[in-house]
Amino acid sequence: MILGIGSDLCNIDRIAGVLARHGDRFRRRVFTETELALAARRRHEAATLAKRWAAKEACSKALGTGLAMGIAWRDMAVKNLRTGQPTMELTGWAAQRLAEMTPPGHSARVYVTLTDDHPWAQAFVVIEALADDAWAGTT
């Protein structure tokens, strides 16, 4: 069952401007070390961070709270699998909210997809609850 869906559209030039004005203060407030390390390796840091900004906004919407209700930016982190597929890792209050919205006997999965086409970065997040016994007896 779908527990939440969120989307966000972010202007890459806006993120580039914030990076120019606030630099590391902004980076450390919003992004995890893993996210920053990835962005530092990419040719277009602002585009990489804008996608992650959009993912965090989309995730907070999928959690049903938005950022105004206490979720910290760094409680939501985009990580990439070896294949490059983005995933969302939740900690702190975001993880607590996810646990609260997941029905008993279910496990939650968070799916994220990212894209950019200058000047826009976009993210979609879907949170699904899967019954813990969904795969039982299917061998």
PDB file of C-alpha atoms in Angstrom, residues 1-102:
ATOM      1  CA  MET A   1       0.000   0.000   0.000  1.00  0.00           C
ATOM      2  CA  ILE A   2       1.186   3.524  -0.738  1.00  0.00           C
ATOM      3  CA  LEU A   3       1.715   5.574   2.416  1.00  0.00           C
ATOM      4  CA  GLY A   4       2.864   8.791   0.809  1.00  0.00           C
ATOM      5  CA  ILE A   5       3.908  10.492  -2.403  1.00  0.00           C
ATOM      6  CA  GLY A   6       5.893  13.688  -2.717  1.00  0.00           C
ATOM      7  CA  SER A   7       7.419  15.715  -5.506  1.00  0.00           C
ATOM      8  CA  ASP A   8       9.474  18.854  -5.755  1.00  0.00           C
ATOM      9  CA  LEU A   9      10.946  21.064  -8.443  1.00  0.00           C
ATOM     10  CA  CYS A  10      14.054  23.104  -7.608  1.00  0.00           C
ATOM     11  CA  ASN A  11      15.831  25.809  -9.594  1.00  0.00           C
ATOM     12  CA  ILE A  12      19.513  24.894  -9.978  1.00  0.00           C
ATOM     13  CA  ASP A  13      20.546  28.545 -10.404  1.00  0.00           C
ATOM     14  CA  ARG A  14      18.862  29.368  -7.079  1.00  0.00           C
ATOM     15  CA  ILE A  15      20.924  26.684  -5.328  1.00  0.00           C
ATOM     16  CA  ALA A  16      24.082  27.960  -7.084  1.00  0.00           C
ATOM     17  CA  GLY A  17      23.318  31.444  -5.749  1.00  0.00           C
ATOM     18  CA  VAL A  18      22.813  30.168  -2.207  1.00  0.00           C
ATOM     19  CA  LEU A  19      26.101  28.252  -2.466  1.00  0.00           C
ATOM     20  CA  ALA A  20      27.862  31.425  -3.615  1.00  0.00           C
ATOM     21  CA  ARG A  21      26.382  33.491  -0.778  1.00  0.00           C
ATOM     22  CA  HIS A  22      26.488  31.035   2.115  1.00  0.00           C
ATOM     23  CA  GLY A  23      28.956  28.350   1.019  1.00  0.00           C
ATOM     24  CA  ASP A  24      29.854  25.740   3.595  1.00  0.00           C
ATOM     25  CA  ARG A  25      27.367  27.064   6.144  1.00  0.00           C
ATOM     26  CA  PHE A  26      24.531  26.140   3.770  1.00  0.00           C
ATOM     27  CA  ARG A  27      26.171  22.862   2.738  1.00  0.00           C
ATOM     28  CA  ARG A  28      26.580  21.671   6.340  1.00  0.00           C
ATOM     29  CA  ARG A  29      23.084  22.730   7.385  1.00  0.00           C
ATOM     30  CA  VAL A  30      21.266  20.865   4.612  1.00  0.00           C
ATOM     31  CA  PHE A  31      23.420  18.011   3.288  1.00  0.00           C
ATOM     32  CA  THR A  32      25.152  14.990   4.810  1.00  0.00           C
ATOM     33  CA  GLU A  33      28.847  14.268   4.353  1.00  0.00           C
ATOM     34  CA  THR A  34      27.998  11.528   1.856  1.00  0.00           C
ATOM     35  CA  GLU A  35      25.899  13.897  -0.231  1.00  0.00           C
ATOM     36  CA  LEU A  36      28.594  16.581  -0.131  1.00  0.00           C
ATOM     37  CA  ALA A  37      31.333  14.124  -1.098  1.00  0.00           C
ATOM     38  CA  LEU A  38      29.348  13.043  -4.149  1.00  0.00           C
ATOM     39  CA  ALA A  39      28.625  16.642  -5.159  1.00  0.00           C
ATOM     40  CA  ALA A  40      32.315  17.543  -4.829  1.00  0.00           C
ATOM     41  CA  ARG A  41      33.196  14.813  -7.343  1.00  0.00           C
ATOM     42  CA  ARG A  42      30.633  15.992  -9.881  1.00  0.00           C
ATOM     43  CA  ARG A  43      31.269  18.641 -12.510  1.00  0.00           C
ATOM     44  CA  HIS A  44      28.055  20.518 -11.656  1.00  0.00           C
ATOM     45  CA  GLU A  45      27.893  20.683  -7.862  1.00  0.00           C
ATOM     46  CA  ALA A  46      24.844  22.936  -7.825  1.00  0.00           C
ATOM     47  CA  ALA A  47      22.816  20.545 -10.012  1.00  0.00           C
ATOM     48  CA  THR A  48      23.767  17.583  -7.823  1.00  0.00           C
ATOM     49  CA  LEU A  49      22.794  19.426  -4.649  1.00  0.00           C
ATOM     50  CA  ALA A  50      19.612  20.835  -6.203  1.00  0.00           C
ATOM     51  CA  LYS A  51      18.423  17.296  -6.958  1.00  0.00           C
ATOM     52  CA  ARG A  52      19.106  16.304  -3.364  1.00  0.00           C
ATOM     53  CA  TRP A  53      17.338  19.433  -2.087  1.00  0.00           C
ATOM     54  CA  ALA A  54      14.311  18.492  -4.194  1.00  0.00           C
ATOM     55  CA  ALA A  55      14.461  14.910  -2.875  1.00  0.00           C
ATOM     56  CA  LYS A  56      14.441  16.107   0.729  1.00  0.00           C
ATOM     57  CA  GLU A  57      11.467  18.399   0.031  1.00  0.00           C
ATOM     58  CA  ALA A  58       9.640  15.563  -1.764  1.00  0.00           C
ATOM     59  CA  CYS A  59      10.400  13.129   1.056  1.00  0.00           C
ATOM     60  CA  SER A  60       9.066  15.505   3.714  1.00  0.00           C
ATOM     61  CA  LYS A  61       5.859  15.802   1.680  1.00  0.00           C
ATOM     62  CA  ALA A  62       5.591  12.021   1.321  1.00  0.00           C
ATOM     63  CA  LEU A  63       5.988  11.757   5.089  1.00  0.00           C
ATOM     64  CA  GLY A  64       2.984  14.064   5.365  1.00  0.00           C
ATOM     65  CA  THR A  65       4.777  16.710   7.355  1.00  0.00           C
ATOM     66  CA  GLY A  66       6.661  19.068   5.096  1.00  0.00           C
ATOM     67  CA  LEU A  67       9.750  20.669   6.524  1.00  0.00           C
ATOM     68  CA  ALA A  68       7.798  22.956   8.834  1.00  0.00           C
ATOM     69  CA  MET A  69       6.908  20.194  11.298  1.00  0.00           C
ATOM     70  CA  GLY A  70      10.315  19.387  12.735  1.00  0.00           C
ATOM     71  CA  ILE A  71      12.104  17.176  10.235  1.00  0.00           C
ATOM     72  CA  ALA A  72      15.701  18.277   9.897  1.00  0.00           C
ATOM     73  CA  TRP A  73      17.222  18.504   6.432  1.00  0.00           C
ATOM     74  CA  ARG A  74      19.988  16.100   7.394  1.00  0.00           C
ATOM     75  CA  ASP A  75      17.442  13.518   8.682  1.00  0.00           C
ATOM     76  CA  MET A  76      16.839  12.701   5.003  1.00  0.00           C
ATOM     77  CA  ALA A  77      19.839  11.690   2.899  1.00  0.00           C
ATOM     78  CA  VAL A  78      20.111  10.602  -0.712  1.00  0.00           C
ATOM     79  CA  LYS A  79      22.568   7.787  -1.202  1.00  0.00           C
ATOM     80  CA  ASN A  80      23.353   5.919  -4.379  1.00  0.00           C
ATOM     81  CA  LEU A  81      23.599   2.176  -4.800  1.00  0.00           C
ATOM     82  CA  ARG A  82      26.588   0.826  -6.740  1.00  0.00           C
ATOM     83  CA  THR A  83      24.356   0.815  -9.802  1.00  0.00           C
ATOM     84  CA  GLY A  84      23.835   4.563  -9.386  1.00  0.00           C
ATOM     85  CA  GLN A  85      20.211   4.169  -8.321  1.00  0.00           C
ATOM     86  CA  PRO A  86      19.326   6.795  -5.717  1.00  0.00           C
ATOM     87  CA  THR A  87      17.914   5.685  -2.384  1.00  0.00           C
ATOM     88  CA  MET A  88      16.692   7.667   0.605  1.00  0.00           C
ATOM     89  CA  GLU A  89      18.032   7.014   4.097  1.00  0.00           C
ATOM     90  CA  LEU A  90      15.987   8.395   6.985  1.00  0.00           C
ATOM     91  CA  THR A  91      17.311   9.072  10.470  1.00  0.00           C
ATOM     92  CA  GLY A  92      16.167  11.052  13.492  1.00  0.00           C
ATOM     93  CA  TRP A  93      12.680  12.500  13.410  1.00  0.00           C
ATOM     94  CA  ALA A  94      12.138  11.473   9.764  1.00  0.00           C
ATOM     95  CA  ALA A  95      12.774   7.821  10.661  1.00  0.00           C
ATOM     96  CA  GLN A  96      10.478   8.162  13.676  1.00  0.00           C
ATOM     97  CA  ARG A  97       7.703   9.632  11.502  1.00  0.00           C
ATOM     98  CA  LEU A  98       8.142   6.798   8.976  1.00  0.00           C
ATOM     99  CA  ALA A  99       7.843   4.223  11.770  1.00  0.00           C
ATOM    100  CA  GLU A 100       4.676   5.918  13.085  1.00  0.00           C
ATOM    101  CA  MET A 101       2.969   5.908   9.691  1.00  0.00           C
ATOM    102  CA  THR A 102       3.882   2.298   8.873  1.00  0.00           C
TER     103      THR A 102
END
